[in-house]
Coordinates of C-alpha atoms in Angstrom, one line a residue:
X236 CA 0.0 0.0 0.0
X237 CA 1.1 3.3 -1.1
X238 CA 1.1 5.8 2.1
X239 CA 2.5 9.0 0.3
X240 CA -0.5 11.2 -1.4
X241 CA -0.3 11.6 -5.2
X242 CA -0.4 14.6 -7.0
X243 CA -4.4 14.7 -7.1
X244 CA -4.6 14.3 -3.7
X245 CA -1.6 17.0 -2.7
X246 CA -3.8 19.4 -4.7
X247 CA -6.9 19.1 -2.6
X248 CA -4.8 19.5 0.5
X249 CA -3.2 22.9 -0.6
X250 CA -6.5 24.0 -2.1
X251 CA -8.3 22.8 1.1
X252 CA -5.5 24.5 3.3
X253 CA -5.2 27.7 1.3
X254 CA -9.2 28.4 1.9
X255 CA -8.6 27.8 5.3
X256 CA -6.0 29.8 6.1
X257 CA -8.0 32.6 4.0
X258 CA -11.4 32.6 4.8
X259 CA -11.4 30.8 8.1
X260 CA -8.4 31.4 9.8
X261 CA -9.1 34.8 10.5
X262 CA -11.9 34.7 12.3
X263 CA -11.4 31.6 14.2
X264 CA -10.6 32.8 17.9
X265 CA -13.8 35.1 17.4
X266 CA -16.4 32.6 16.5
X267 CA -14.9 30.5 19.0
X268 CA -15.4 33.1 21.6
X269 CA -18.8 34.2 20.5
X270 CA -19.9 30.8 19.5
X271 CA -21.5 32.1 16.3
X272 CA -21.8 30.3 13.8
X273 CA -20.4 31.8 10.5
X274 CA -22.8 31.7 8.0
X275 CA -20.6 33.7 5.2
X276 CA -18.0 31.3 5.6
X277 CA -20.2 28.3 5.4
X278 CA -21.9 29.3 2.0
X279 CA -18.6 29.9 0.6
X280 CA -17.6 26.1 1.8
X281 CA -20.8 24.8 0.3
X282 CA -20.0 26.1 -3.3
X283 CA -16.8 24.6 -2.9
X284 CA -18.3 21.2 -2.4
X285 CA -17.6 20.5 1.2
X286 CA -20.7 19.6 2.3
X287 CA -21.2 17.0 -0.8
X288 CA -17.6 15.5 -0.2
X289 CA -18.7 12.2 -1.1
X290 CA -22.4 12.0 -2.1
X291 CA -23.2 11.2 -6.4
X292 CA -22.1 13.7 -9.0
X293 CA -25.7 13.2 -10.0
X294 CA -27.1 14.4 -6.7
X295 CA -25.1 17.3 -6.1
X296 CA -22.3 16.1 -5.3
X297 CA -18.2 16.1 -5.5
X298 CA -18.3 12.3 -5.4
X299 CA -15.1 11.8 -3.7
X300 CA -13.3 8.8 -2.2
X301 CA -12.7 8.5 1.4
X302 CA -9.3 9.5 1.7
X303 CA -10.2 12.7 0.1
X304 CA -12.9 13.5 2.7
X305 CA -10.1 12.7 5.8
X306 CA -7.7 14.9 4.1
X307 CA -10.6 17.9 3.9
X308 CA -12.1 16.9 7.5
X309 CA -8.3 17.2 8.7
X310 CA -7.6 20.2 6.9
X311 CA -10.5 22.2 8.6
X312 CA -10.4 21.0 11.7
X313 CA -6.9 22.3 11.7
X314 CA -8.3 25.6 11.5
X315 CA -11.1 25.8 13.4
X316 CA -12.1 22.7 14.8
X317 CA -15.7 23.6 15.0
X318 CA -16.4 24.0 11.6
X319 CA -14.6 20.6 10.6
X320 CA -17.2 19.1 13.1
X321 CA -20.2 20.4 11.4
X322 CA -18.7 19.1 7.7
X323 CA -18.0 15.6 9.1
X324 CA -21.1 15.0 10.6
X325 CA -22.9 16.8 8.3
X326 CA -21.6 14.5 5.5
X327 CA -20.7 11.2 7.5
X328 CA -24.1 10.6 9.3
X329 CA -26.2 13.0 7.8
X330 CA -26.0 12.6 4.1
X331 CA -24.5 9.0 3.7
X332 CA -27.2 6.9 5.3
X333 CA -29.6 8.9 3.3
X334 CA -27.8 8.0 -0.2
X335 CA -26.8 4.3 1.7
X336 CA -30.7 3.6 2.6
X337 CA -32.8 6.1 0.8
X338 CA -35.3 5.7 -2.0
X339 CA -35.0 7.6 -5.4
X340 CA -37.4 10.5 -4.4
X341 CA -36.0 10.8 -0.8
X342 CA -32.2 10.9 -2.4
X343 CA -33.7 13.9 -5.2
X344 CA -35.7 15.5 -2.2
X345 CA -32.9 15.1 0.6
X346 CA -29.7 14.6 -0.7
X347 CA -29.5 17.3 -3.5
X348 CA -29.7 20.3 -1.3
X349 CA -27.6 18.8 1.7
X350 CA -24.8 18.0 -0.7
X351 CA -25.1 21.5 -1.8
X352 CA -24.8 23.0 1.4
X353 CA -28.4 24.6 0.7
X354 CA -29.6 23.0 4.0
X355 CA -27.3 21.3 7.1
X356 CA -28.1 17.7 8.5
X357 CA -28.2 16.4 11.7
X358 CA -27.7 12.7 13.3
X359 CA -30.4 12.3 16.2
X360 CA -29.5 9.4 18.3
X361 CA -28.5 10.7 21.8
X362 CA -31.1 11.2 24.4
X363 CA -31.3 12.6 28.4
X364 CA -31.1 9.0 29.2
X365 CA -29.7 7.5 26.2
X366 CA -26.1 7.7 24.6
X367 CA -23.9 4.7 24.1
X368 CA -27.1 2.0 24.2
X369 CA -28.3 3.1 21.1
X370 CA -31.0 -0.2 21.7
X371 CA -32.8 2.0 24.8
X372 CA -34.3 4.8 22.5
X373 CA -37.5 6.1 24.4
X374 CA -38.8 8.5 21.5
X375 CA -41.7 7.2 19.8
X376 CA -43.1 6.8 16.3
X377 CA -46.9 5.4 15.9
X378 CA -48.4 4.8 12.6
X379 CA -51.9 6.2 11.9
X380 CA -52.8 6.0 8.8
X381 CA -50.2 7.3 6.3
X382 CA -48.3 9.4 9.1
X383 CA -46.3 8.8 12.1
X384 CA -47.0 10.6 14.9
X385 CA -43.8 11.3 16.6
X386 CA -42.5 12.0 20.2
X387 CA -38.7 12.9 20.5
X388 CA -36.6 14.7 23.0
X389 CA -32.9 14.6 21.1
X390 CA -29.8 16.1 23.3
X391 CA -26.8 17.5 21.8
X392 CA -27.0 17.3 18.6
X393 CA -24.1 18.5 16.5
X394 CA -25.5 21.2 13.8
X395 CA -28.8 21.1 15.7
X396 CA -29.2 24.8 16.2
X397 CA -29.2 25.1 12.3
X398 CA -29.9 21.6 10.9
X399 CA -33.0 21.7 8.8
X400 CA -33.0 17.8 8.2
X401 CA -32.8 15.4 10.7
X402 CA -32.3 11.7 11.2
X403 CA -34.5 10.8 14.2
X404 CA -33.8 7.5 15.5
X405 CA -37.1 6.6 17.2
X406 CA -39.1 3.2 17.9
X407 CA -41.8 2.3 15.9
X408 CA -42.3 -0.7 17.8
X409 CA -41.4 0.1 21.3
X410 CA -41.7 -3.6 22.4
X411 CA -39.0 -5.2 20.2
X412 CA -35.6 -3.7 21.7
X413 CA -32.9 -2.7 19.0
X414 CA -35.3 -4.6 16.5
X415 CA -38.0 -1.9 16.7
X416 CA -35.6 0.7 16.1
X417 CA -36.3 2.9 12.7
X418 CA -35.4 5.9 11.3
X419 CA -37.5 9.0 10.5
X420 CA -36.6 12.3 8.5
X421 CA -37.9 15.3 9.9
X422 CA -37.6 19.0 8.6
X423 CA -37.2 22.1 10.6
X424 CA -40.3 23.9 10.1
X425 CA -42.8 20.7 10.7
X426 CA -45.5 21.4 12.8
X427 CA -44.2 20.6 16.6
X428 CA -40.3 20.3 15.5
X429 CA -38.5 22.6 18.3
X430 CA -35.3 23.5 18.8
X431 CA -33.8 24.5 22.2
X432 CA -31.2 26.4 23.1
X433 CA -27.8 26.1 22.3
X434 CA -25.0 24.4 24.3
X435 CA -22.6 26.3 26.0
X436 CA -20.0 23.9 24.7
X437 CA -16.5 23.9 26.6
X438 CA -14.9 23.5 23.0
X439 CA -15.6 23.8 19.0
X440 CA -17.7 26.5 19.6
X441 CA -18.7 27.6 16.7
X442 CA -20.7 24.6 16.1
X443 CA -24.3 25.0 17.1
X444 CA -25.1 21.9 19.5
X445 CA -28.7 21.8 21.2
X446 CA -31.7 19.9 21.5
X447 CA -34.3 18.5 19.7
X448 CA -37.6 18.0 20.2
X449 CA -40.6 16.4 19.0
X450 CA -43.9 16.9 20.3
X451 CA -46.7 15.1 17.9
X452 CA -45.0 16.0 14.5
X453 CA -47.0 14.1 12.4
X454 CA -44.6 13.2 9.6
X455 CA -45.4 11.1 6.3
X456 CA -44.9 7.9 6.0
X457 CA -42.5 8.5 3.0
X458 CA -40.3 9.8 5.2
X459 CA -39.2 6.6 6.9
X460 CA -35.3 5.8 6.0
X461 CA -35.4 1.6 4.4
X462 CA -38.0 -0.1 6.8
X463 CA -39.4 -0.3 9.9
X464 CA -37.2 -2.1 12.3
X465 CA -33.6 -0.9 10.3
X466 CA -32.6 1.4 12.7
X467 CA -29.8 -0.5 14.1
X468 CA -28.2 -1.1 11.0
X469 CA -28.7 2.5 9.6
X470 CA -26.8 3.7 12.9
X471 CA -23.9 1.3 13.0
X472 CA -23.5 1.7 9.1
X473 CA -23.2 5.7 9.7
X474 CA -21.2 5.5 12.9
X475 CA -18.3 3.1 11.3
X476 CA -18.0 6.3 8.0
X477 CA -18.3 8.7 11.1
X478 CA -15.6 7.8 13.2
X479 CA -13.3 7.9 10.2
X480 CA -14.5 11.6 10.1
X481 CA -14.2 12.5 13.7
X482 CA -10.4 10.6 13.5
X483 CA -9.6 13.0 10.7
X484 CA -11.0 15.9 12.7
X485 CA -8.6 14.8 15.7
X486 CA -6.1 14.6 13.5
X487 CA -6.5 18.1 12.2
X488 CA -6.8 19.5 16.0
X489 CA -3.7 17.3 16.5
X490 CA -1.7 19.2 13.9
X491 CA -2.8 22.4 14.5
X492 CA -1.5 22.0 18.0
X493 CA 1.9 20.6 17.0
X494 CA 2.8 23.5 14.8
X495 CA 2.2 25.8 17.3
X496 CA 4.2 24.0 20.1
X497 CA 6.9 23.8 17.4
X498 CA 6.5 27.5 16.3
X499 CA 6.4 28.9 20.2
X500 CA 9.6 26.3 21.1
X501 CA 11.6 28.7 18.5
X502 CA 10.8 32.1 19.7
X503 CA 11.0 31.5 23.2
X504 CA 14.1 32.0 25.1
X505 CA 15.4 31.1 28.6
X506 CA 18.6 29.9 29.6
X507 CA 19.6 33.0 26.3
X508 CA 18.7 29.9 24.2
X509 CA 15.3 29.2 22.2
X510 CA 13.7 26.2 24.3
X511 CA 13.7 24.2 21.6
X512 CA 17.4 23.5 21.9
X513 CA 16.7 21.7 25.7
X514 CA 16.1 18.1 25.5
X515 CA 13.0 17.8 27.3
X516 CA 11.5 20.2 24.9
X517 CA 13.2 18.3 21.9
X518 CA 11.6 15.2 23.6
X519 CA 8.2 16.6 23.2
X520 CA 8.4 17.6 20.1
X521 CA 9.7 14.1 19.1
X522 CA 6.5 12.5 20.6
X523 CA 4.1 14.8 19.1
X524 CA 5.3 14.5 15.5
X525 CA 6.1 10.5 16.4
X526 CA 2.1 10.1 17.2
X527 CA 0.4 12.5 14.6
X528 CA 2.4 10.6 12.2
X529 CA 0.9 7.3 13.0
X530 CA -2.7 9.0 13.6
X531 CA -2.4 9.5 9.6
X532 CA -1.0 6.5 8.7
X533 CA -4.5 4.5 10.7
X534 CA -6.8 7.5 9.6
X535 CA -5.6 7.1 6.1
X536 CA -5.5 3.0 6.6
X537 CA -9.0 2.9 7.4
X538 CA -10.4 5.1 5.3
X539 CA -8.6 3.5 2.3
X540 CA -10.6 -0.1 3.2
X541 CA -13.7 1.8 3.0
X542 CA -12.9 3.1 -1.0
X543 CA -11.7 -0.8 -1.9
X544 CA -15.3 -2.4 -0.5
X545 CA -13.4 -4.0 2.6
X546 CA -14.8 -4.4 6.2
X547 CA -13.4 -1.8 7.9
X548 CA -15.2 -1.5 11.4
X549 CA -12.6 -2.3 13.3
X550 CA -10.2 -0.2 11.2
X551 CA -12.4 3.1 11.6
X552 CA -13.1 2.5 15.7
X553 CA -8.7 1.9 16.3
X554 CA -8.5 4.9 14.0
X555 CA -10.8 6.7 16.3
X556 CA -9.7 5.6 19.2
X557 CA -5.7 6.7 18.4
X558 CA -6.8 10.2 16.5
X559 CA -8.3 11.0 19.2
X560 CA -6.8 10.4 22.1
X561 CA -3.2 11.6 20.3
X562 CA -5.2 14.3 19.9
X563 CA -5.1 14.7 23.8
X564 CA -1.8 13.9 24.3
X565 CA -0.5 16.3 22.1
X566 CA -2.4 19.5 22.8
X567 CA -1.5 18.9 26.5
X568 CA 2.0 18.6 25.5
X569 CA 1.9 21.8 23.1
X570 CA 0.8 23.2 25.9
X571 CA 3.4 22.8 27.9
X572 CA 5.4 23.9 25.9
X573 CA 3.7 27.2 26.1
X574 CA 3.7 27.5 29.6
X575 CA 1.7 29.7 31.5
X576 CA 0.9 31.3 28.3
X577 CA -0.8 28.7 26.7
X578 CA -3.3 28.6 29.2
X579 CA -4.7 32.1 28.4
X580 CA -6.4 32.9 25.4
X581 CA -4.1 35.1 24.0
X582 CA -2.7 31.6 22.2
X583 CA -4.6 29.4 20.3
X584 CA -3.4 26.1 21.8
X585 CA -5.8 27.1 24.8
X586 CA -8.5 26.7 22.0
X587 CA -7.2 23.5 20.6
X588 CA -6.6 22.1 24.2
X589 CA -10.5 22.7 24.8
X590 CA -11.6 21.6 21.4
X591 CA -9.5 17.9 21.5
X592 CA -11.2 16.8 24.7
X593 CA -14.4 16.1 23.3
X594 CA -13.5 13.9 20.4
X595 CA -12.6 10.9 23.1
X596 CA -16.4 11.5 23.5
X597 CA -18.8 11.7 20.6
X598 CA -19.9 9.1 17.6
X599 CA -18.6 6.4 20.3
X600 CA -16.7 6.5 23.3
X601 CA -13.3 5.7 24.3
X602 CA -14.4 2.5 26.2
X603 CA -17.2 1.4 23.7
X604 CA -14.6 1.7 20.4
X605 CA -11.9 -0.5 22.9
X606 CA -15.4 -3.2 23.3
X607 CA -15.7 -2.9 19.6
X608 CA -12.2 -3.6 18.8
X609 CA -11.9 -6.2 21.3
X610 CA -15.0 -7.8 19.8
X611 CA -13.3 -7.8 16.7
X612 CA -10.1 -9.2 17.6
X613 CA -11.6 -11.9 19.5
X614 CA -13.4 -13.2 16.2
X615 CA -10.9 -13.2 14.0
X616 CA -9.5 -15.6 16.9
X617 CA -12.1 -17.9 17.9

C-alpha cells in the first residue's frame, strides 16, 4: 500500500488548506469566543463542495473517495475545529445513510440540497437517558394511517441549532428492543419540531449543538429511511463512515497544535537559548510528531478499506480511538510547551486544548470503540 498522497490528492490539501487559512483562519478565535456560527463562511464552503464531499455527481455532489474526505475533515479541523465538526457530521451521518438507505425521491428530495450546502443535517441518536445504548431509545413513532406521529426529545446534537434535516432515530415498535428501532426524517419547520437552546459547549464552539424535540410531529410515511425495524443497521452503518471523520478531525486538531508547540519552542528564550534547543523540549516535540504521524497512517489506513469495498469497522473504531486520544496527548503537550501562556487565550493552543477533549467523547466513546475492537479481535480468533 502506497502511504505517500499523489499529485491529485496534494492538490486538494493545498487548495483545502489555502481556503482555510484565508477565509477561516481569520476569524477563528472570534467565532470561538462568541460561539457564532459563520454563515458567510459556510456558504462559501458549500460552493466549494464540502458539504457534498462524497455524495453522487448526480445528486449534487463532489463524489469523492474517502481518503479525500479525511484529508478535507483534517484540513478544517486544523483551523477551526468547529467547523470541521459540522462538515464531518454533516456528510458522515447526515448525508451517507440517506444515499446508503434512501429511495430515489427521498435521495432527489434530501440529498441534493444537503450536498449543496443549501440545507445542514443532523444525526439524532443521543437522548437525556440514552447515549452509548443506542437499543434504549425512548422516543416514539406510531403509525396512523399514512403518518407517524412522533415524540422525540434529542440532546446535543451537532448542527442542531441550524440543521434543517434530521435523522430521528425513534421506535416504531417500542416492544421489540434494538429490532424496533427505525429511522424517520424530519424537517425544521414541521408542525411541533422545536429547537432549544444552544450548548454552551467547553470546546468547538462555533458549532451550534442543542436539543431536539418532538412533540406530535405528524410526519409522512414516505419519510421513513429503508424499513421499519432498520434502525440498528442504519446507525452502525453511519457511525463506522463517522468515526473515520471525527479521527480526521482529531487529527486536524492534533496538527494544529503541533505546529504551534513547534513555532512557540523557537521564539522563546530562557537559559539566552530558544527552548527548543533543551532536550526535554526536543523530547516533546519528538513525541508529538512521532504520534500524529501514525494518527495518519490508521486514519488514512481505514479510510482506504472503506474506498476498496473492505470491512473496515474495526479499522475506523482503532483509527478513532488513536486520533483521538493523540489528539489529547498532544495538545497537552503543546501546551506545555507554552507554559503559562498557553493557558490564556491570548494563544490558540488554549483553544485546541479545549476543542481535542471532546473527540474521546462523541460518535462512540473511548471504552465502547476498545469493546468494539476487542469484539473484533476476538473473532478473527475464535
Amino acid at each position: 500500500m502506497d502511504f505517500l498522497l499523489d499529485e491529485k490528492l496534494n492538490i486538494v490539501k493545498r487548495s483545502v488548506r489555502s481556503f482555510c487559512e484565508r477565509e477561516i483562519q481569520p476569524i477563528a478565535r472570534d467565532i470561538d469566543h462568541e460561539a457564532r456560527f459563520p454563515w458567510e463562511v459556510v456558504e462559501k464552503m458549500g460552493k466549494l463542495g464540502y458539504f457534498g464531499i462524497q455524495a453522487p455527481q448526480e445528486l449534487g455532489g463532489a463524489g469523492m473517495d474517502t481518503v479525500t474526505y479525511c484529508i478535507i475533515i483534517e484540513e478544517i479541523s486544523r483551523v477551526c475545529s468547529g467547523l470541521g465538526l459540522c462538515v464531518t457530521v454533516h456528510n458522515s451521518v447526515g448525508v451517507y445513510p440517506l444515499v446508503a438507505f434512501g429511495n430515489d425521491e427521498q435521495k432527489k428530495r434530501w440529498v441534493t440540497p444537503l450536498a449543496r450546502g443549501e440545507k445542514i443535517g443532523a444525526f439524532c441518536l443521543t437522548e437525556p437517558n440514552i447515549g452509548s445504548d443506542a437499543a434504549g431509545v425512548e422516543s416514539t413513532a406510531i403509525r396512523n394511517g399514512d403518518h407517524y406521529i412522533v415524540n422525540a426529545n434529542k440532546v446535543l446534537i451537532t448542527n442542531g441549532g441550524v440543521a434543517d434535516i434530521c435523522l430521528i432515530f425513534t421506535k416504531t415498535d417500542p416492544g421489540a428492543g434494538h429490532k424496533g428501532l427505525s429511522v424517520i426524517v424530519v424537517e425544521r419547520g414541521t408542525p411541533g419540531f422545536e429547537i432549544g437552546d444552544l450548548e454552551d459547549l467547553s470546546g468547538n464552539r462555533a458549532n451550534p449543538v442543542s436539543s431536539i424535540r418532538l412533540n406530535d410531529c405528524k410526519v409522512p410515511v414516505g419519510n421513513l429511511l429503508g424499513k421499519e425495524g432498520m434502525g440498528m443497521k442504519i446507525g452502525l452503518a453511519a457511525l463506522d463512515t463517522g468515526r473515520i471523520g471525527i479521527a480526521a478531525q482529531a487529527l486536524g486538531i492534533a496538527q494544529a497544535a503541533m505546529e504551534e508547540g513547534i513555532k512557540y519552542s523557537k521564539e522563546r528564550r530562557q537559559f539566552n537559548v530558544p527552548i527548543c534547543q533543551h532536550q526535554s523540549v526536543q523530547n516533546m516535540i519528538a513525541d508529538m510528531a512521532t504520534q500524529v504521524e501514525s494518527a495518519r497512517l490508521m486514519v488514512y489506513r481505514a479510510a482506504a478499506k472503506r474506498d476498496r469495498g473492505l470491512p473496515f469497522s474495526k479499522e475506523s473504531a482503532m483509527a478513532k480511538l488513536y486520533a483521538s486520544e493523540v489528539a489529547g496527548k498532544v495538545t497537552d503537550m503543546a501546551l506545555q510547551i507554552h507554559g503559562g501562556y498557553g493557558y490564556i487565550k491570548t494563544y490558540p493552543i488554549e483553544r485546541f486544548y479545549r476543542d481535542a477533549r471532546v473527540t474521546r467523547i462523541y460518535e462512540g466513546t473511548s471504552e465502547i470503540h476498545r469493546v468494539v475492537i476487542a469484539r473484533s479481535i476476538l473473532d478473527e480468533y475464535k
